[in-house]
PDB file of C-alpha atoms in Angstrom:
ATOM      1  CA  MET A 220       0.030  31.282 -16.544  1.00 73.00           C
ATOM      2  CA  LEU A 221       1.921  27.987 -16.412  1.00 80.00           C
ATOM      3  CA  ASP A 222       0.071  24.884 -17.585  1.00 82.00           C
ATOM      4  CA  VAL A 223       0.059  22.171 -14.914  1.00 80.00           C
ATOM      5  CA  ARG A 224       0.066  19.356 -17.477  1.00 85.00           C
ATOM      6  CA  ARG A 225       3.234  20.781 -18.997  1.00 88.00           C
ATOM      7  CA  LEU A 226       4.823  20.979 -15.549  1.00 86.00           C
ATOM      8  CA  ARG A 227       4.205  17.246 -15.228  1.00 87.00           C
ATOM      9  CA  VAL A 228       5.906  16.677 -18.591  1.00 88.00           C
ATOM     10  CA  LEU A 229       8.905  18.773 -17.498  1.00 88.00           C
ATOM     11  CA  ARG A 230       9.186  16.775 -14.290  1.00 88.00           C
ATOM     12  CA  GLU A 231       9.233  13.500 -16.238  1.00 87.00           C
ATOM     13  CA  VAL A 232      11.856  14.836 -18.656  1.00 86.00           C
ATOM     14  CA  ALA A 233      14.037  15.898 -15.725  1.00 85.00           C
ATOM     15  CA  SER A 234      13.518  12.555 -13.976  1.00 84.00           C
ATOM     16  CA  HIS A 235      14.265  10.372 -17.017  1.00 84.00           C
ATOM     17  CA  GLY A 236      16.944  12.512 -18.662  1.00 83.00           C
ATOM     18  CA  SER A 237      15.531  12.361 -22.174  1.00 84.00           C
ATOM     19  CA  PHE A 238      12.446  13.216 -24.186  1.00 86.00           C
ATOM     20  CA  SER A 239      12.060   9.651 -25.419  1.00 85.00           C
ATOM     21  CA  ALA A 240      12.103   8.099 -21.926  1.00 86.00           C
ATOM     22  CA  ALA A 241       9.687  10.735 -20.644  1.00 85.00           C
ATOM     23  CA  ALA A 242       7.400  10.049 -23.601  1.00 86.00           C
ATOM     24  CA  GLU A 243       7.359   6.338 -22.799  1.00 85.00           C
ATOM     25  CA  ALA A 244       6.598   7.018 -19.119  1.00 82.00           C
ATOM     26  CA  LEU A 245       3.720   9.340 -20.027  1.00 83.00           C
ATOM     27  CA  SER A 246       2.447   7.250 -22.960  1.00 84.00           C
ATOM     28  CA  TYR A 247       3.060  10.252 -25.245  1.00 89.00           C
ATOM     29  CA  THR A 248       4.937  10.509 -28.518  1.00 88.00           C
ATOM     30  CA  GLN A 249       8.394  12.072 -28.368  1.00 86.00           C
ATOM     31  CA  SER A 250       7.118  14.862 -30.623  1.00 87.00           C
ATOM     32  CA  ALA A 251       4.294  15.614 -28.168  1.00 87.00           C
ATOM     33  CA  VAL A 252       6.756  15.879 -25.275  1.00 87.00           C
ATOM     34  CA  SER A 253       8.953  18.240 -27.292  1.00 88.00           C
ATOM     35  CA  GLN A 254       5.941  20.402 -28.153  1.00 90.00           C
ATOM     36  CA  GLN A 255       4.819  20.529 -24.515  1.00 88.00           C
ATOM     37  CA  ILE A 256       8.262  21.632 -23.352  1.00 88.00           C
ATOM     38  CA  ALA A 257       8.462  24.286 -26.077  1.00 89.00           C
ATOM     39  CA  ALA A 258       5.041  25.625 -25.044  1.00 89.00           C
ATOM     40  CA  LEU A 259       6.070  25.668 -21.372  1.00 87.00           C
ATOM     41  CA  GLU A 260       9.210  27.613 -22.274  1.00 86.00           C
ATOM     42  CA  ARG A 261       7.056  30.196 -24.009  1.00 90.00           C
ATOM     43  CA  GLU A 262       4.830  30.451 -20.942  1.00 87.00           C
ATOM     44  CA  ALA A 263       7.840  30.757 -18.623  1.00 84.00           C
ATOM     45  CA  GLY A 264       9.653  33.233 -20.868  1.00 88.00           C
ATOM     46  CA  ALA A 265      12.884  31.290 -20.460  1.00 87.00           C
ATOM     47  CA  GLN A 266      14.748  28.311 -21.866  1.00 89.00           C
ATOM     48  CA  LEU A 267      14.157  25.380 -19.517  1.00 88.00           C
ATOM     49  CA  VAL A 268      16.039  22.563 -21.244  1.00 89.00           C
ATOM     50  CA  GLU A 269      19.383  22.374 -23.054  1.00 89.00           C
ATOM     51  CA  ARG A 270      19.392  19.741 -25.779  1.00 81.00           C
ATOM     52  CA  SER A 271      22.487  17.875 -26.949  1.00 75.00           C
ATOM     53  CA  ALA A 272      23.444  14.600 -28.596  1.00 71.00           C
ATOM     54  CA  ARG A 273      24.012  13.103 -25.139  1.00 72.00           C
ATOM     55  CA  GLY A 274      20.555  13.960 -23.829  1.00 74.00           C
ATOM     56  CA  ILE A 275      19.042  16.907 -22.051  1.00 82.00           C
ATOM     57  CA  LYS A 276      20.107  19.097 -19.158  1.00 85.00           C
ATOM     58  CA  LEU A 277      17.963  21.544 -17.235  1.00 88.00           C
ATOM     59  CA  THR A 278      18.877  25.214 -17.268  1.00 89.00           C
ATOM     60  CA  ASP A 279      18.784  27.222 -14.038  1.00 89.00           C
ATOM     61  CA  PRO A 280      15.168  28.314 -14.731  1.00 86.00           C
ATOM     62  CA  GLY A 281      14.310  24.678 -15.543  1.00 86.00           C
ATOM     63  CA  ARG A 282      15.742  23.437 -12.244  1.00 88.00           C
ATOM     64  CA  ALA A 283      13.858  26.134 -10.343  1.00 86.00           C
ATOM     65  CA  LEU A 284      10.589  25.179 -12.022  1.00 86.00           C
ATOM     66  CA  VAL A 285      11.064  21.454 -11.389  1.00 85.00           C
ATOM     67  CA  ALA A 286      11.762  22.192  -7.718  1.00 83.00           C
ATOM     68  CA  HIS A 287       8.294  23.736  -7.457  1.00 85.00           C
ATOM     69  CA  ALA A 288       6.575  21.199  -9.716  1.00 84.00           C
ATOM     70  CA  ASP A 289       6.522  18.349  -7.177  1.00 81.00           C
ATOM     71  CA  ALA A 290       4.855  20.511  -4.534  1.00 82.00           C
ATOM     72  CA  ILE A 291       2.360  21.933  -7.035  1.00 83.00           C
ATOM     73  CA  LEU A 292       1.402  18.504  -8.371  1.00 83.00           C
ATOM     74  CA  ALA A 293       1.149  17.059  -4.858  1.00 82.00           C
ATOM     75  CA  ARG A 294      -1.243  19.831  -3.804  1.00 81.00           C
ATOM     76  CA  LEU A 295      -3.346  19.286  -6.930  1.00 81.00           C
ATOM     77  CA  ALA A 296      -3.517  15.576  -6.155  1.00 79.00           C
ATOM     78  CA  ASP A 297      -4.764  16.510  -2.680  1.00 78.00           C
ATOM     79  CA  ALA A 298      -7.423  18.754  -4.208  1.00 75.00           C
ATOM     80  CA  GLU A 299      -8.616  15.944  -6.483  1.00 74.00           C
ATOM     81  CA  GLU A 300      -8.675  13.555  -3.532  1.00 74.00           C
ATOM     82  CA  GLU A 301     -10.718  15.974  -1.428  1.00 69.00           C
ATOM     83  CA  LEU A 302     -13.284  16.392  -4.196  1.00 71.00           C
ATOM     84  CA  LEU A 303     -13.545  12.634  -4.626  1.00 67.00           C
ATOM     85  CA  ALA A 304     -14.007  12.271  -0.870  1.00 65.00           C
ATOM     86  CA  ILE A 305     -17.200  14.341  -0.954  1.00 58.00           C
ATOM     87  CA  ASN A 306     -18.950  11.026  -1.475  1.00 61.00           C
ATOM     88  CA  GLY A 307     -17.197   9.690   1.613  1.00 67.00           C
ATOM     89  CA  LEU A 308     -16.098   6.079   1.359  1.00 70.00           C
ATOM     90  CA  ARG A 309     -18.566   5.297  -1.422  1.00 69.00           C
ATOM     91  CA  GLY A 310     -16.012   6.302  -4.035  1.00 72.00           C
ATOM     92  CA  GLY A 311     -12.611   7.827  -4.638  1.00 76.00           C
ATOM     93  CA  ARG A 312      -9.174   6.306  -4.806  1.00 85.00           C
ATOM     94  CA  LEU A 313      -6.277   5.545  -2.490  1.00 92.00           C
ATOM     95  CA  ARG A 314      -2.696   4.900  -3.604  1.00 95.00           C
ATOM     96  CA  ILE A 315      -0.189   3.144  -1.355  1.00 97.00           C
ATOM     97  CA  ALA A 316       3.543   2.434  -1.607  1.00 97.00           C
ATOM     98  CA  ALA A 317       5.088  -0.352   0.466  1.00 97.00           C
ATOM     99  CA  PHE A 318       8.451  -2.096   0.605  1.00 93.00           C
ATOM    100  CA  PRO A 319       8.651  -5.810  -0.340  1.00 90.00           C
ATOM    101  CA  SER A 320       8.419  -7.500   3.076  1.00 91.00           C
ATOM    102  CA  ALA A 321       5.465  -5.285   4.040  1.00 94.00           C
ATOM    103  CA  CYS A 322       3.855  -6.060   0.669  1.00 94.00           C
ATOM    104  CA  ALA A 323       4.119  -9.772   1.477  1.00 91.00           C
ATOM    105  CA  ALA A 324       3.228  -9.789   5.177  1.00 93.00           C
ATOM    106  CA  LEU A 325       0.940  -6.821   5.893  1.00 96.00           C
ATOM    107  CA  MET A 326      -0.606  -5.441   2.724  1.00 97.00           C
ATOM    108  CA  PRO A 327      -2.580  -8.506   1.523  1.00 96.00           C
ATOM    109  CA  GLN A 328      -4.636  -8.608   4.732  1.00 96.00           C
ATOM    110  CA  ALA A 329      -4.830  -4.808   4.936  1.00 97.00           C
ATOM    111  CA  ILE A 330      -6.157  -4.494   1.388  1.00 97.00           C
ATOM    112  CA  ALA A 331      -8.560  -7.416   1.810  1.00 97.00           C
ATOM    113  CA  THR A 332      -9.928  -5.895   5.033  1.00 97.00           C
ATOM    114  CA  PHE A 333     -10.248  -2.432   3.498  1.00 96.00           C
ATOM    115  CA  ARG A 334     -11.999  -3.711   0.357  1.00 95.00           C
ATOM    116  CA  ASP A 335     -14.408  -5.761   2.436  1.00 95.00           C
ATOM    117  CA  ARG A 336     -15.395  -2.643   4.403  1.00 93.00           C
ATOM    118  CA  HIS A 337     -15.172  -0.035   1.637  1.00 91.00           C
ATOM    119  CA  PRO A 338     -15.644  -1.751  -1.751  1.00 91.00           C
ATOM    120  CA  GLY A 339     -16.346   1.522  -3.561  1.00 87.00           C
ATOM    121  CA  VAL A 340     -12.834   2.923  -3.043  1.00 89.00           C
ATOM    122  CA  GLU A 341     -10.301   2.208  -5.794  1.00 90.00           C
ATOM    123  CA  LEU A 342      -7.025   0.940  -4.327  1.00 95.00           C
ATOM    124  CA  SER A 343      -3.580   0.682  -5.893  1.00 96.00           C
ATOM    125  CA  LEU A 344      -0.335  -0.655  -4.407  1.00 97.00           C
ATOM    126  CA  THR A 345       3.139   0.268  -5.660  1.00 96.00           C
ATOM    127  CA  PRO A 346       6.112  -1.814  -4.435  1.00 94.00           C
ATOM    128  CA  ALA A 347       8.853   0.638  -3.445  1.00 93.00           C
ATOM    129  CA  GLU A 348      11.757   0.635  -1.022  1.00 89.00           C
ATOM    130  CA  PRO A 349      11.330   3.306   1.696  1.00 88.00           C
ATOM    131  CA  PRO A 350      13.389   6.093   0.042  1.00 87.00           C
ATOM    132  CA  GLU A 351      11.555   5.644  -3.255  1.00 91.00           C
ATOM    133  CA  GLY A 352       8.206   5.429  -1.466  1.00 94.00           C
ATOM    134  CA  LEU A 353       8.786   8.777   0.248  1.00 93.00           C
ATOM    135  CA  THR A 354       9.764  10.309  -3.096  1.00 92.00           C
ATOM    136  CA  LEU A 355       6.474   9.087  -4.578  1.00 93.00           C
ATOM    137  CA  LEU A 356       4.614  10.497  -1.567  1.00 94.00           C
ATOM    138  CA  ARG A 357       6.190  13.936  -1.872  1.00 91.00           C
ATOM    139  CA  ALA A 358       5.483  13.992  -5.607  1.00 89.00           C
ATOM    140  CA  GLY A 359       1.791  13.295  -5.002  1.00 89.00           C
ATOM    141  CA  ASP A 360       1.946   9.920  -6.754  1.00 92.00           C
ATOM    142  CA  VAL A 361       0.816   7.993  -3.640  1.00 94.00           C
ATOM    143  CA  ASP A 362      -1.229   8.929  -0.580  1.00 94.00           C
ATOM    144  CA  VAL A 363       0.387   6.655   2.024  1.00 97.00           C
ATOM    145  CA  ALA A 364       3.906   5.194   2.047  1.00 97.00           C
ATOM    146  CA  LEU A 365       5.134   2.459   4.371  1.00 97.00           C
ATOM    147  CA  ALA A 366       8.654   3.150   5.589  1.00 95.00           C
ATOM    148  CA  ILE A 367      11.245   1.919   8.075  1.00 92.00           C
ATOM    149  CA  GLU A 368      12.825   3.770  10.995  1.00 85.00           C
ATOM    150  CA  ALA A 369      15.244   2.845  13.739  1.00 69.00           C
ATOM    151  CA  THR A 370      13.361   2.437  17.012  1.00 64.00           C
ATOM    152  CA  GLY A 371      13.141   5.153  19.628  1.00 52.00           C
ATOM    153  CA  PRO A 372       9.882   6.876  20.578  1.00 48.00           C
ATOM    154  CA  PRO A 373       8.062   8.670  19.228  1.00 48.00           C
ATOM    155  CA  ALA A 374       7.643   7.699  15.601  1.00 49.00           C
ATOM    156  CA  ARG A 375       9.319  10.354  13.495  1.00 51.00           C
ATOM    157  CA  THR A 376      10.578  11.112  10.021  1.00 55.00           C
ATOM    158  CA  ASP A 377      13.624  12.988   8.810  1.00 55.00           C
ATOM    159  CA  SER A 378      11.553  15.864   7.466  1.00 70.00           C
ATOM    160  CA  ALA A 379       9.005  18.249   8.913  1.00 76.00           C
ATOM    161  CA  ASP A 380       6.767  17.797   5.859  1.00 86.00           C
ATOM    162  CA  LEU A 381       5.988  14.172   6.781  1.00 92.00           C
ATOM    163  CA  ASP A 382       3.910  12.542   9.516  1.00 93.00           C
ATOM    164  CA  ALA A 383       4.707   8.987  10.644  1.00 94.00           C
ATOM    165  CA  LEU A 384       2.250   6.642  12.343  1.00 96.00           C
ATOM    166  CA  THR A 385       3.844   3.679  14.133  1.00 95.00           C
ATOM    167  CA  LEU A 386       2.476   0.336  12.934  1.00 96.00           C
ATOM    168  CA  LEU A 387       4.842  -2.297  14.271  1.00 93.00           C
ATOM    169  CA  ASP A 388       8.231  -2.885  15.858  1.00 92.00           C
ATOM    170  CA  ASP A 389       9.849  -5.562  13.695  1.00 92.00           C
ATOM    171  CA  PRO A 390      12.707  -7.508  15.364  1.00 91.00           C
ATOM    172  CA  MET A 391      15.691  -8.846  13.476  1.00 90.00           C
ATOM    173  CA  TYR A 392      16.935 -12.445  13.614  1.00 92.00           C
ATOM    174  CA  ILE A 393      20.055 -14.187  12.329  1.00 94.00           C
ATOM    175  CA  MET A 394      19.679 -16.388   9.240  1.00 95.00           C
ATOM    176  CA  LEU A 395      22.076 -19.301   8.647  1.00 95.00           C
ATOM    177  CA  PRO A 396      22.308 -22.179   6.173  1.00 95.00           C
ATOM    178  CA  ARG A 397      21.036 -25.376   7.782  1.00 94.00           C
ATOM    179  CA  ASP A 398      24.506 -26.982   7.639  1.00 94.00           C
ATOM    180  CA  HIS A 399      26.248 -24.035   9.334  1.00 94.00           C
ATOM    181  CA  PRO A 400      28.363 -25.075  12.392  1.00 93.00           C
ATOM    182  CA  LEU A 401      26.272 -22.803  14.637  1.00 92.00           C
ATOM    183  CA  ALA A 402      22.905 -23.872  13.228  1.00 90.00           C
ATOM    184  CA  GLY A 403      22.303 -26.119  16.250  1.00 89.00           C
ATOM    185  CA  SER A 404      22.461 -23.228  18.706  1.00 88.00           C
ATOM    186  CA  SER A 405      19.088 -21.868  19.745  1.00 81.00           C
ATOM    187  CA  ARG A 406      20.484 -18.393  20.389  1.00 84.00           C
ATOM    188  CA  LEU A 407      23.608 -16.674  19.093  1.00 89.00           C
ATOM    189  CA  LYS A 408      25.850 -13.867  20.246  1.00 89.00           C
ATOM    190  CA  LEU A 409      26.525 -11.420  17.459  1.00 90.00           C
ATOM    191  CA  ALA A 410      30.188 -11.136  18.499  1.00 90.00           C
ATOM    192  CA  ASP A 411      30.629 -14.874  17.783  1.00 89.00           C
ATOM    193  CA  LEU A 412      29.797 -14.147  14.142  1.00 92.00           C
ATOM    194  CA  ALA A 413      32.425 -11.444  13.631  1.00 93.00           C
ATOM    195  CA  ASP A 414      34.430 -13.559  11.159  1.00 93.00           C
ATOM    196  CA  GLU A 415      31.454 -14.424   8.968  1.00 95.00           C
ATOM    197  CA  GLU A 416      30.639 -12.906   5.614  1.00 94.00           C
ATOM    198  CA  TRP A 417      27.319 -11.059   5.566  1.00 93.00           C
ATOM    199  CA  MET A 418      24.561 -10.042   3.195  1.00 87.00           C
ATOM    200  CA  ILE A 419      21.995  -7.448   4.146  1.00 78.00           C
ATOM    201  CA  GLY A 420      20.117  -4.669   2.406  1.00 65.00           C
ATOM    202  CA  SER A 421      21.798  -2.468  -0.166  1.00 58.00           C
ATOM    203  CA  GLY A 422      25.283  -1.030   0.118  1.00 50.00           C
ATOM    204  CA  ARG A 423      23.845   2.389   1.017  1.00 53.00           C
ATOM    205  CA  THR A 424      24.228   3.395   4.656  1.00 46.00           C
ATOM    206  CA  THR A 425      21.058   5.447   4.154  1.00 52.00           C
ATOM    207  CA  CYS A 426      19.097   2.182   3.745  1.00 70.00           C
ATOM    208  CA  PRO A 427      17.290   1.692   7.107  1.00 74.00           C
ATOM    209  CA  ASP A 428      17.948  -2.068   7.343  1.00 79.00           C
ATOM    210  CA  THR A 429      21.614  -1.576   6.480  1.00 82.00           C
ATOM    211  CA  SER A 430      22.109   1.162   9.072  1.00 83.00           C
ATOM    212  CA  ILE A 431      20.389  -0.939  11.779  1.00 85.00           C
ATOM    213  CA  PHE A 432      22.624  -3.898  10.879  1.00 87.00           C
ATOM    214  CA  LEU A 433      25.836  -1.853  10.890  1.00 88.00           C
ATOM    215  CA  ARG A 434      25.054  -0.250  14.257  1.00 88.00           C
ATOM    216  CA  ALA A 435      24.368  -3.671  15.809  1.00 89.00           C
ATOM    217  CA  CYS A 436      27.686  -5.068  14.547  1.00 90.00           C
ATOM    218  CA  GLN A 437      29.587  -2.004  15.721  1.00 90.00           C
ATOM    219  CA  ALA A 438      27.980  -2.317  19.160  1.00 89.00           C
ATOM    220  CA  ALA A 439      29.178  -5.954  19.210  1.00 89.00           C
ATOM    221  CA  GLY A 440      32.733  -4.752  18.515  1.00 91.00           C
ATOM    222  CA  PHE A 441      33.333  -5.534  14.848  1.00 92.00           C
ATOM    223  CA  GLU A 442      32.909  -4.230  11.322  1.00 91.00           C
ATOM    224  CA  PRO A 443      31.091  -6.798   9.185  1.00 91.00           C
ATOM    225  CA  ARG A 444      32.604  -8.235   6.018  1.00 91.00           C
ATOM    226  CA  MET A 445      30.021  -7.878   3.263  1.00 88.00           C
ATOM    227  CA  ALA A 446      29.854 -10.642   0.657  1.00 87.00           C
ATOM    228  CA  PHE A 447      27.061  -9.142  -1.468  1.00 80.00           C
ATOM    229  CA  ASN A 448      24.666  -6.223  -1.215  1.00 79.00           C
ATOM    230  CA  LEU A 449      21.121  -7.272  -2.063  1.00 79.00           C
ATOM    231  CA  ASP A 450      17.827  -5.432  -1.609  1.00 74.00           C
ATOM    232  CA  ASP A 451      15.506  -8.453  -1.683  1.00 83.00           C
ATOM    233  CA  TYR A 452      15.258 -10.825   1.279  1.00 88.00           C
ATOM    234  CA  ASN A 453      14.090 -13.640  -1.020  1.00 88.00           C
ATOM    235  CA  ALA A 454      17.334 -13.266  -2.971  1.00 90.00           C
ATOM    236  CA  ILE A 455      19.332 -13.043   0.266  1.00 92.00           C
ATOM    237  CA  GLN A 456      17.769 -16.341   1.385  1.00 94.00           C
ATOM    238  CA  GLY A 457      19.026 -18.005  -1.773  1.00 94.00           C
ATOM    239  CA  PHE A 458      22.573 -16.775  -1.271  1.00 94.00           C
ATOM    240  CA  VAL A 459      22.606 -17.792   2.393  1.00 95.00           C
ATOM    241  CA  ALA A 460      21.272 -21.262   1.498  1.00 95.00           C
ATOM    242  CA  ALA A 461      24.076 -21.587  -1.066  1.00 94.00           C
ATOM    243  CA  GLY A 462      26.663 -20.978   1.681  1.00 93.00           C
ATOM    244  CA  MET A 463      27.723 -17.543   0.455  1.00 93.00           C
ATOM    245  CA  GLY A 464      27.321 -15.951   3.879  1.00 93.00           C
ATOM    246  CA  ILE A 465      24.814 -15.216   6.623  1.00 95.00           C
ATOM    247  CA  SER A 466      22.380 -12.385   7.196  1.00 94.00           C
ATOM    248  CA  PHE A 467      20.018 -10.526   9.453  1.00 92.00           C
ATOM    249  CA  ILE A 468      16.382 -10.991   8.531  1.00 92.00           C
ATOM    250  CA  PRO A 469      13.376  -9.116   9.951  1.00 91.00           C
ATOM    251  CA  ASP A 470      10.317 -10.906  11.277  1.00 91.00           C
ATOM    252  CA  LEU A 471       8.143  -9.591   8.434  1.00 91.00           C
ATOM    253  CA  ALA A 472      10.366 -11.388   5.919  1.00 90.00           C
ATOM    254  CA  LEU A 473       9.960 -14.789   7.607  1.00 89.00           C
ATOM    255  CA  ILE A 474       6.560 -15.311   6.009  1.00 85.00           C
ATOM    256  CA  ASN A 475       8.124 -17.305   3.154  1.00 84.00           C
ATOM    257  CA  LEU A 476      11.226 -18.852   4.750  1.00 89.00           C
ATOM    258  CA  ARG A 477      13.097 -21.555   2.797  1.00 92.00           C
ATOM    259  CA  ASP A 478      13.358 -25.067   4.271  1.00 92.00           C
ATOM    260  CA  ASP A 479      17.151 -25.158   3.945  1.00 95.00           C
ATOM    261  CA  LEU A 480      17.673 -22.218   6.324  1.00 95.00           C
ATOM    262  CA  VAL A 481      17.504 -21.809  10.089  1.00 94.00           C
ATOM    263  CA  ILE A 482      16.576 -18.686  12.025  1.00 93.00           C
ATOM    264  CA  ARG A 483      18.167 -17.955  15.387  1.00 92.00           C
ATOM    265  CA  SER A 484      17.487 -15.320  18.042  1.00 88.00           C
ATOM    266  CA  PHE A 485      20.097 -13.124  19.648  1.00 86.00           C
ATOM    267  CA  GLY A 486      21.499 -14.739  22.782  1.00 76.00           C
ATOM    268  CA  SER A 487      21.977 -11.673  24.942  1.00 68.00           C
ATOM    269  CA  GLY A 488      20.674  -8.137  24.937  1.00 65.00           C
ATOM    270  CA  ARG A 489      17.810  -6.761  22.925  1.00 74.00           C
ATOM    271  CA  ALA A 490      17.576  -7.802  19.290  1.00 82.00           C
ATOM    272  CA  PRO A 491      17.973  -5.023  16.717  1.00 88.00           C
ATOM    273  CA  VAL A 492      14.536  -3.720  15.785  1.00 90.00           C
ATOM    274  CA  ARG A 493      13.230  -1.713  12.875  1.00 90.00           C
ATOM    275  CA  ARG A 494      10.072   0.336  13.253  1.00 93.00           C
ATOM    276  CA  ILE A 495       7.451   0.098  10.514  1.00 95.00           C
ATOM    277  CA  VAL A 496       5.564   3.351   9.980  1.00 96.00           C
ATOM    278  CA  ALA A 497       2.837   4.635   7.686  1.00 97.00           C
ATOM    279  CA  VAL A 498       3.860   8.041   6.341  1.00 96.00           C
ATOM    280  CA  THR A 499       1.650  10.817   4.993  1.00 95.00           C
ATOM    281  CA  LEU A 500       2.302  14.422   4.012  1.00 93.00           C
ATOM    282  CA  SER A 501       1.891  16.511   7.148  1.00 89.00           C
ATOM    283  CA  ASP A 502      -0.178  19.248   5.493  1.00 80.00           C
ATOM    284  CA  SER A 503      -2.177  17.017   3.140  1.00 79.00           C
ATOM    285  CA  TYR A 504      -5.924  16.500   3.276  1.00 77.00           C
ATOM    286  CA  ARG A 505      -6.850  13.511   5.468  1.00 81.00           C
ATOM    287  CA  SER A 506      -9.625  12.009   3.357  1.00 82.00           C
ATOM    288  CA  PRO A 507     -12.025   9.455   4.857  1.00 86.00           C
ATOM    289  CA  ALA A 508     -10.417   6.752   2.694  1.00 88.00           C
ATOM    290  CA  LYS A 509      -6.897   7.660   3.838  1.00 91.00           C
ATOM    291  CA  GLN A 510      -7.918   7.669   7.511  1.00 92.00           C
ATOM    292  CA  ALA A 511      -9.745   4.359   7.071  1.00 93.00           C
ATOM    293  CA  MET A 512      -6.647   2.760   5.543  1.00 96.00           C
ATOM    294  CA  LEU A 513      -4.425   4.065   8.347  1.00 97.00           C
ATOM    295  CA  ASP A 514      -6.849   2.547  10.858  1.00 97.00           C
ATOM    296  CA  VAL A 515      -6.794  -0.776   8.988  1.00 97.00           C
ATOM    297  CA  LEU A 516      -2.982  -0.770   8.846  1.00 98.00           C
ATOM    298  CA  VAL A 517      -2.789  -0.252  12.613  1.00 97.00           C
ATOM    299  CA  GLU A 518      -5.307  -3.072  13.136  1.00 96.00           C
ATOM    300  CA  VAL A 519      -3.568  -5.544  10.812  1.00 96.00           C
ATOM    301  CA  SER A 520      -0.101  -4.697  12.152  1.00 95.00           C
ATOM    302  CA  GLY A 521      -1.308  -5.200  15.718  1.00 92.00           C
ATOM    303  CA  ALA A 522      -2.684  -8.621  14.815  1.00 90.00           C
ATOM    304  CA  PHE A 523       0.599  -9.547  13.143  1.00 89.00           C
ATOM    305  CA  GLY A 524       2.562  -8.500  16.222  1.00 82.00           C
ATOM    306  CA  ALA A 525       0.246 -10.492  18.487  1.00 76.00           C
ATOM    307  CA  ARG A 526       1.017 -13.698  16.617  1.00 72.00           C
ATOM    308  CA  ARG A 527       4.732 -12.951  16.377  1.00 64.00           C
ATOM    309  CA  THR A 528       6.515 -15.835  14.721  1.00 51.00           C
ATOM    310  CA  GLU A 529       8.421 -18.268  16.932  1.00 48.00           C
ATOM    311  CA  LEU A 530      10.606 -19.617  14.107  1.00 41.00           C
ATOM    312  CA  ALA A 531      13.731 -18.306  15.837  1.00 38.00           C
ATOM    313  CA  LEU A 532      13.170 -20.835  18.628  1.00 41.00           C
ATOM    314  CA  ALA A 533      12.684 -23.790  16.275  1.00 44.00           C
ATOM    315  CA  SER A 534      15.349 -26.394  15.850  1.00 36.00           C
TER     316      SER A 534
END
């Protein structure tokens, strides 16, 4: 029978590409990782890893085993969570992944509210962009992941193994340096900004914010010229303030706006909107702690939406 702990070691070796990196991630020695892999190969009756001077490569049996490892480890994490939940909300743990703007705007109040109501539950928060957060969720490393979708009811995900709960529709604004020629306009037409250089999200079209931005520009009749690709809206603010370009910015990211920037609404039509969702595994155990956190996230997100910032209308 295969040892689950050794499956976890194999997954880390495959993820990091070397025994030494896997050892560091697991807080093991490199020798211990090597011994665990050798023992797993004996259990599997097949060579799982090819070793060379340039690192390691999985064999076909190794790739097959790793493909099953994530699901096995996720189910075991569910089993542990269910056992911990026997004591209801008097104990147990809950692990959450959230992207940076949600970490700044939603999670502080959500965690404070949850801890006030359920102090016996151990909480952890991992900052992770949506694709990485969903990877952590599928691997069983977190219980809830906050993600971003394009709007369009109902809330959905790209995979049948995930359930998405809508938290908030988060509108986009246009961010300009304060000395920009159009900074005095209260509202802007996107088509009037076709000749500008832009910064938004990463360069990956699979990034939700990037895809929302590109579709909005295409609908306005132009392909944007990208100055830099950045994943952090705090960094984007710095580049915009330095005159390197302009950017979209979502409402969640306005919580720590710089003084040398202005935010403007879209002058006509509906502003591009990203939908914030809380994602769970569709067939995972819904522990009392997990359900309580989902309820708190809905509550906190609703309160945030009710006091929607009016910075876009400021001069």
